[in-house]
C-alpha positions as protocol buffer text, in pm:
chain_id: "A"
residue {
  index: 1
  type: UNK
  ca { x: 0 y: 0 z: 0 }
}
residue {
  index: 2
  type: UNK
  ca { x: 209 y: 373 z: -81 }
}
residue {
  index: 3
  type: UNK
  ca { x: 200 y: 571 z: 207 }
}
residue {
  index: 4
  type: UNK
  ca { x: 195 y: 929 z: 170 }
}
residue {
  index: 5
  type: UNK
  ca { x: 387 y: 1145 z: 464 }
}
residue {
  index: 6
  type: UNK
  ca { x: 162 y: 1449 z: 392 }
}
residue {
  index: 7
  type: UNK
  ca { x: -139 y: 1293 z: 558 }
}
residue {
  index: 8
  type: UNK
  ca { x: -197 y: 1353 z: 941 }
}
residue {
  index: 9
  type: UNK
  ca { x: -301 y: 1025 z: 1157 }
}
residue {
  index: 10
  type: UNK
  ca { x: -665 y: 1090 z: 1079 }
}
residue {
  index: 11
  type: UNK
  ca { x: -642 y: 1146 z: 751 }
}
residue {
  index: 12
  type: UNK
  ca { x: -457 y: 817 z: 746 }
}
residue {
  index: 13
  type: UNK
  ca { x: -748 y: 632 z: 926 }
}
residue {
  index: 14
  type: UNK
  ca { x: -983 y: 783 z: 704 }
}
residue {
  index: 15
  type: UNK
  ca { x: -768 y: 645 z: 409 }
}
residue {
  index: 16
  type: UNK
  ca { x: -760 y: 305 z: 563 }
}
residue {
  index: 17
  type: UNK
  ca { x: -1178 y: 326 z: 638 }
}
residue {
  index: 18
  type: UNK
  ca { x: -1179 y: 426 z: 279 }
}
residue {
  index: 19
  type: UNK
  ca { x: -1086 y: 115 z: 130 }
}
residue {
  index: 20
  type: UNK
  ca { x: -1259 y: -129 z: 439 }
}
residue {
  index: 21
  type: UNK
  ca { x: -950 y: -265 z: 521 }
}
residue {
  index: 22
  type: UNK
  ca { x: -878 y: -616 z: 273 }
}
residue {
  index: 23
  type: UNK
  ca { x: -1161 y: -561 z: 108 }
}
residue {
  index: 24
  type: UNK
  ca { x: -1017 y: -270 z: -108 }
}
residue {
  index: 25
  type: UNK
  ca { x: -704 y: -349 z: -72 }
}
residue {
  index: 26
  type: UNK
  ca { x: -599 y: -731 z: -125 }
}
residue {
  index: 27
  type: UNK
  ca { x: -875 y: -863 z: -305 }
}
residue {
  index: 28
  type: UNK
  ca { x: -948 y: -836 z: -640 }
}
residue {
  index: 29
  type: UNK
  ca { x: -1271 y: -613 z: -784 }
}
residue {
  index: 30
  type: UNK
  ca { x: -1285 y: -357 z: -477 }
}
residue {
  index: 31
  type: UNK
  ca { x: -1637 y: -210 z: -586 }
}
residue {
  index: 32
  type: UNK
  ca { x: -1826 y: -544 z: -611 }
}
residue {
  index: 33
  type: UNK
  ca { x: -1685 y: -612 z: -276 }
}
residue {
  index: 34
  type: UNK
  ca { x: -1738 y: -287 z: -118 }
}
residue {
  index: 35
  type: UNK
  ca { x: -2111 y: -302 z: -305 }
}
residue {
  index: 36
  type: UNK
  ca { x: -2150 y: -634 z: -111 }
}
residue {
  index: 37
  type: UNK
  ca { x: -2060 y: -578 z: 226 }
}
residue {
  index: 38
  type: UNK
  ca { x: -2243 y: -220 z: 128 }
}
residue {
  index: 39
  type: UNK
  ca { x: -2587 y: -456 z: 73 }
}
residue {
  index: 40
  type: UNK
  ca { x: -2461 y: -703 z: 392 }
}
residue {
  index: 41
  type: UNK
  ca { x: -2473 y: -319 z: 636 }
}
residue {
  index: 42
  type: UNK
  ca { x: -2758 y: -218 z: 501 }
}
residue {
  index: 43
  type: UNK
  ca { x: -3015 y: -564 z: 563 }
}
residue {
  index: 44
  type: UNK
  ca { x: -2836 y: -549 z: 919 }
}
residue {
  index: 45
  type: UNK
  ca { x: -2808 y: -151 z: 1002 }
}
residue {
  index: 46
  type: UNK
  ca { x: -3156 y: -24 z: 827 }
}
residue {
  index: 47
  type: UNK
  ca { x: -3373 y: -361 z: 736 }
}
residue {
  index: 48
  type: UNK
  ca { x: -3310 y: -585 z: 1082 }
}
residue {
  index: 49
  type: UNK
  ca { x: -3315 y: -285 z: 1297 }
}
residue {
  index: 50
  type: UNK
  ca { x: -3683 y: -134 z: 1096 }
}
residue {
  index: 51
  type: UNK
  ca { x: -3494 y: 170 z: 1032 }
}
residue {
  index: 52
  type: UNK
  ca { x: -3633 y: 130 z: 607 }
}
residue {
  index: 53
  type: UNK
  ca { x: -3960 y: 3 z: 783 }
}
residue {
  index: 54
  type: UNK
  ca { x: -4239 y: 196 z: 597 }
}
residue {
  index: 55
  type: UNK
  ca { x: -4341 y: 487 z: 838 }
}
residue {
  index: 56
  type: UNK
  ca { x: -3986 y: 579 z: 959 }
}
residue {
  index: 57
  type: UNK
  ca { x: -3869 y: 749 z: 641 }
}
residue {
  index: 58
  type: UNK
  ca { x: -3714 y: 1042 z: 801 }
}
residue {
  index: 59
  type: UNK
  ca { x: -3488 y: 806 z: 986 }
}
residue {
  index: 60
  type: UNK
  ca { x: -3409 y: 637 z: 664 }
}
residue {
  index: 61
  type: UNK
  ca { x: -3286 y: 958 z: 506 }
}
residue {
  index: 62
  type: UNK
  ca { x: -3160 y: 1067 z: 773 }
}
residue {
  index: 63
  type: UNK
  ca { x: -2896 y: 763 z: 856 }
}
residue {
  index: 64
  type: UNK
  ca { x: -2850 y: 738 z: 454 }
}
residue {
  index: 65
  type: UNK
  ca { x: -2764 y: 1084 z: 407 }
}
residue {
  index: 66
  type: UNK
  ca { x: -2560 y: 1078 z: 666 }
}
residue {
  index: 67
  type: UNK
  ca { x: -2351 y: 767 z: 525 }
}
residue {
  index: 68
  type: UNK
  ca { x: -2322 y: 941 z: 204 }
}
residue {
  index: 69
  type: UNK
  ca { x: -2218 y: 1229 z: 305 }
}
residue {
  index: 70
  type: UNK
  ca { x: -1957 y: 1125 z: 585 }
}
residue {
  index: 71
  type: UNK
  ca { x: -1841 y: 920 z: 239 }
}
residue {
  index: 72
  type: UNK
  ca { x: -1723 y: 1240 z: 80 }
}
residue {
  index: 73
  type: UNK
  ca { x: -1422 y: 1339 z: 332 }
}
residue {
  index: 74
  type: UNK
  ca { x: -1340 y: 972 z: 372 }
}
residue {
  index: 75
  type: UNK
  ca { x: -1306 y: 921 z: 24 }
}
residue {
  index: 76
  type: UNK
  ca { x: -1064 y: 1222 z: -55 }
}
residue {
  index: 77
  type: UNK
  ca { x: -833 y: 1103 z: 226 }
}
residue {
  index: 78
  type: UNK
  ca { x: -807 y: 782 z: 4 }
}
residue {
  index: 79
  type: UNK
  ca { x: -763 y: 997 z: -306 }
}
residue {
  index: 80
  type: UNK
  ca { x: -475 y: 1111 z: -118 }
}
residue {
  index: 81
  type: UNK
  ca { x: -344 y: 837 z: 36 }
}
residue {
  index: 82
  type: UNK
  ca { x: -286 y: 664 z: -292 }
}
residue {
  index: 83
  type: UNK
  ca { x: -202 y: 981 z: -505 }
}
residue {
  index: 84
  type: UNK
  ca { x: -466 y: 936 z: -755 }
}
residue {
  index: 85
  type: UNK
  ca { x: -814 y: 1028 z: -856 }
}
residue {
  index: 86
  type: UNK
  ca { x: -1081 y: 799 z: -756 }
}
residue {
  index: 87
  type: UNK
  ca { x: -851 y: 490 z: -718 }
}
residue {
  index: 88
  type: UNK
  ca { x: -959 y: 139 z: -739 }
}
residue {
  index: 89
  type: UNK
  ca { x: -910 y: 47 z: -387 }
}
residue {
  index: 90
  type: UNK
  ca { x: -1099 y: 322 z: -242 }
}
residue {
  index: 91
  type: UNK
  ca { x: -1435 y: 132 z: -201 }
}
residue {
  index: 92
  type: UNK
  ca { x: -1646 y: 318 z: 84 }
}
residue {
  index: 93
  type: UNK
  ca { x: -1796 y: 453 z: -228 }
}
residue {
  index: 94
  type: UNK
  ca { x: -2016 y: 199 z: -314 }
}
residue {
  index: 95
  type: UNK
  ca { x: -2065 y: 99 z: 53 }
}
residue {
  index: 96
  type: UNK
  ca { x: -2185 y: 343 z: 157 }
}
residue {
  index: 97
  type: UNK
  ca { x: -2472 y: 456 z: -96 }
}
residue {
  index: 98
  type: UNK
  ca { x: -2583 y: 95 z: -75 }
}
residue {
  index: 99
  type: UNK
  ca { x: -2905 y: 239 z: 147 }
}
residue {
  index: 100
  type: UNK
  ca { x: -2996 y: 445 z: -123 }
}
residue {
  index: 101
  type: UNK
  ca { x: -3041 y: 189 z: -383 }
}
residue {
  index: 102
  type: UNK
  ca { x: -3328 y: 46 z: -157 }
}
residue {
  index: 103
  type: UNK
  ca { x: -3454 y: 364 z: -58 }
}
residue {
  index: 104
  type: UNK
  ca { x: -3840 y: 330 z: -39 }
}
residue {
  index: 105
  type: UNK
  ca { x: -3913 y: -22 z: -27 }
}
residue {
  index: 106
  type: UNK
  ca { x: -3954 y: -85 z: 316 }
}
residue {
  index: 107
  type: UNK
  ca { x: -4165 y: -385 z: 415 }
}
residue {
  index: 108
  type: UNK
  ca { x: -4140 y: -539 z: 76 }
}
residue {
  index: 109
  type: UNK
  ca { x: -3773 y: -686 z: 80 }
}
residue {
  index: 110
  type: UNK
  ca { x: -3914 y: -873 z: 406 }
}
residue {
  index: 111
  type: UNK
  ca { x: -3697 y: -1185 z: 508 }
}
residue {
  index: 112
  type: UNK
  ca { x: -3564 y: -1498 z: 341 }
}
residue {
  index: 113
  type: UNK
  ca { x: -3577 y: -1553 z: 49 }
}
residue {
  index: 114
  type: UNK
  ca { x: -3760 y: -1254 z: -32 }
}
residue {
  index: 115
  type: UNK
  ca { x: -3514 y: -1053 z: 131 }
}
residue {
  index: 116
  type: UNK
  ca { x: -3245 y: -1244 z: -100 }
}
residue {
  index: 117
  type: UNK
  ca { x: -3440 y: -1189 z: -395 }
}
residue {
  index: 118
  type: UNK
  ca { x: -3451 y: -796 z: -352 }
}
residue {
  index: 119
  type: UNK
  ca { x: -3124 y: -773 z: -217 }
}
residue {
  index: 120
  type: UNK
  ca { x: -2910 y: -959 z: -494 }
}
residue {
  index: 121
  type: UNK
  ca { x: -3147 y: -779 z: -725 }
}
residue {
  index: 122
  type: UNK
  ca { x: -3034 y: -439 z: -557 }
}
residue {
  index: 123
  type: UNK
  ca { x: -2678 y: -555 z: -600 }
}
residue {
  index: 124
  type: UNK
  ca { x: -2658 y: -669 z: -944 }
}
residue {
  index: 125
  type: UNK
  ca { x: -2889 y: -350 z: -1097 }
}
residue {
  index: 126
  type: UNK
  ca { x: -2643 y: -92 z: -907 }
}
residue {
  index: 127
  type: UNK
  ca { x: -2279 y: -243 z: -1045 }
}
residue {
  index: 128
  type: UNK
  ca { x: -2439 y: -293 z: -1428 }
}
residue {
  index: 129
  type: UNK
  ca { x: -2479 y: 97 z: -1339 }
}
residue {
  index: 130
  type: UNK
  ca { x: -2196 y: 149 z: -1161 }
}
residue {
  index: 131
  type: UNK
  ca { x: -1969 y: -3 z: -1390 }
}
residue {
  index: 132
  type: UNK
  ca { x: -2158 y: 109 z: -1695 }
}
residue {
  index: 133
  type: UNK
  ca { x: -2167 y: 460 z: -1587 }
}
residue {
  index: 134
  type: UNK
  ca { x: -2469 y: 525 z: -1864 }
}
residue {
  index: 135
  type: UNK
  ca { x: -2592 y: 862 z: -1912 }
}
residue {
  index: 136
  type: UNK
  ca { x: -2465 y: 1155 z: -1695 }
}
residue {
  index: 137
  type: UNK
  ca { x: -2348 y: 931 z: -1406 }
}
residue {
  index: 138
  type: UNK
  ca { x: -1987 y: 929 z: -1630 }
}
residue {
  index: 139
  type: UNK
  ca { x: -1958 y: 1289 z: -1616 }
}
residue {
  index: 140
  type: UNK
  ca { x: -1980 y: 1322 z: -1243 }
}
residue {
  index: 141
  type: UNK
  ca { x: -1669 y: 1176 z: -1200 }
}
residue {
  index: 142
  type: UNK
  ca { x: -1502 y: 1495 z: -1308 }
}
residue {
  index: 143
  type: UNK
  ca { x: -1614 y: 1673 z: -940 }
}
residue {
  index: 144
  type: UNK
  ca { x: -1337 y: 1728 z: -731 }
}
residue {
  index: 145
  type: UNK
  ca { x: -1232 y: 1555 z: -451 }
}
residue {
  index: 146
  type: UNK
  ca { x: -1451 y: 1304 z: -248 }
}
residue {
  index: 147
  type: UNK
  ca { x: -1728 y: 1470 z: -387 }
}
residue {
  index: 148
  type: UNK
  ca { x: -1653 y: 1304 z: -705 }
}
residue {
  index: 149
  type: UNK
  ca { x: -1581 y: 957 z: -618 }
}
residue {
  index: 150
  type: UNK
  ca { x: -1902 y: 956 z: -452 }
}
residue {
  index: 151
  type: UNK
  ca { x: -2132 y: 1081 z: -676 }
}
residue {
  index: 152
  type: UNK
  ca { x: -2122 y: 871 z: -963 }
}
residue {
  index: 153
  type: UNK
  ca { x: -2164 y: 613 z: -690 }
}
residue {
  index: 154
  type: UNK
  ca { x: -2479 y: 792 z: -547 }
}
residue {
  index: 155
  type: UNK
  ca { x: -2626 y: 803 z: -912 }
}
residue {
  index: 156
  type: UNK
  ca { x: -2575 y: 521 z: -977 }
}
residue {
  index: 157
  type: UNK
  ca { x: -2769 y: 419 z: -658 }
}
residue {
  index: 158
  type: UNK
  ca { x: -3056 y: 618 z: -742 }
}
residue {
  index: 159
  type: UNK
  ca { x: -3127 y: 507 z: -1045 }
}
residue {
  index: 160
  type: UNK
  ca { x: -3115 y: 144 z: -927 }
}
residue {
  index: 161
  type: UNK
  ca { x: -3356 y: 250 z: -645 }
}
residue {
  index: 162
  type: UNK
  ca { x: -3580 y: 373 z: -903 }
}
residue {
  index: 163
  type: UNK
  ca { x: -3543 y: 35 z: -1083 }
}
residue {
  index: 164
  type: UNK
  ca { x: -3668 y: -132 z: -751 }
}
residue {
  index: 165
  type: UNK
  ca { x: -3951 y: 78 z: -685 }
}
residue {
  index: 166
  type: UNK
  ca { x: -4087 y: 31 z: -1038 }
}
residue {
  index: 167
  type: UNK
  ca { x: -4056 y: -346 z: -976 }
}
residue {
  index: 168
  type: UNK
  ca { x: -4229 y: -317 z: -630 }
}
residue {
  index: 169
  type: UNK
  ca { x: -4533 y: -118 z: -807 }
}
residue {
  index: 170
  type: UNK
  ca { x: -4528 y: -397 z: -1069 }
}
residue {
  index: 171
  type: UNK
  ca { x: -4516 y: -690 z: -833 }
}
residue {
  index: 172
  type: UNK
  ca { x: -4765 y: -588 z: -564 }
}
residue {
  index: 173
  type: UNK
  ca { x: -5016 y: -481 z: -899 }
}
């Protein structure tokens, strides 16, 4: 891993948050993995705890916005760390806008298989975006900073979220 000297201690914790440890780092695809264990927080953080329950919206934003946003800084320390823009290890990206993606579903992913079902679904619709960047999404990649490395990320989510929803109005018709 390079180390830069120009980073204080917490911006070299942030850097290491940035890429969740191995998971950026050591094994290969960093985004699928940080997507995964993005999808693995978010059944046990919002979906176990009733946090995306249907009535408790504001929470949901709330604790989502705050993830995506708390992304930004922690992001740009990585960009730092590793002397590049938007490098492949930095993965908190796509962790943490994993919420969004199921943004507005609430009771419907349920548990079991269900749960599975919209999860994987979730998963697999937000890295044929991420990766395919269609659209705008590309273009936000040229924002500065954190800001950037997130965003395309966050676009990315809502679009799949959107994906989701029209599949929840379609299944429940």
């Amino acid at each position: 891993m390079p180390s830069n000297t120009n980073l204080t201690a917490k911006e070299r914790i942030l850097a290491e948050i940035s890429t969740l440890g191995p998971l950026g780092k050591k094994l290969p695809a960093p985004g699928t993995w940080g997507s995964l264990a993005g999808v693995v927080f978010y059944y046990f953080a919002f979906q176990k705890t009733g946090i995306a329950a249907e009535g408790n919206s504001l929470q949901f934003f709330i604790f989502a916005a705050l993830l995506v946003v708390c992304a930004i800084p922690i992001c740009e320390c990585g960009e730092k760390f590793f002397g590049k823009t938007d490098p492949g290890e930095v993965n908190f990206d796509e962790f943490s806008v994993m919420p969004v993606c199921f943004a507005g579903l609430g009771n419907a992913i349920g548990c079991g298989w269900t749960a599975l079902c919209w999860l994987a679904a979730g998963f697999a619709i937000f890295r044929v975006v991420d990766i395919a960047k269609p659209w705008k999404i590309k273009d936000l990649q040229r924002l500065k900073g954190g800001l950037g490395v997130v965003a395309d990320d966050f676009a990315a989510a809502v679009v799949t979220c959107a994906c989701l929803n029209v599949a929840k109005l379609v299944l429940s018709a």
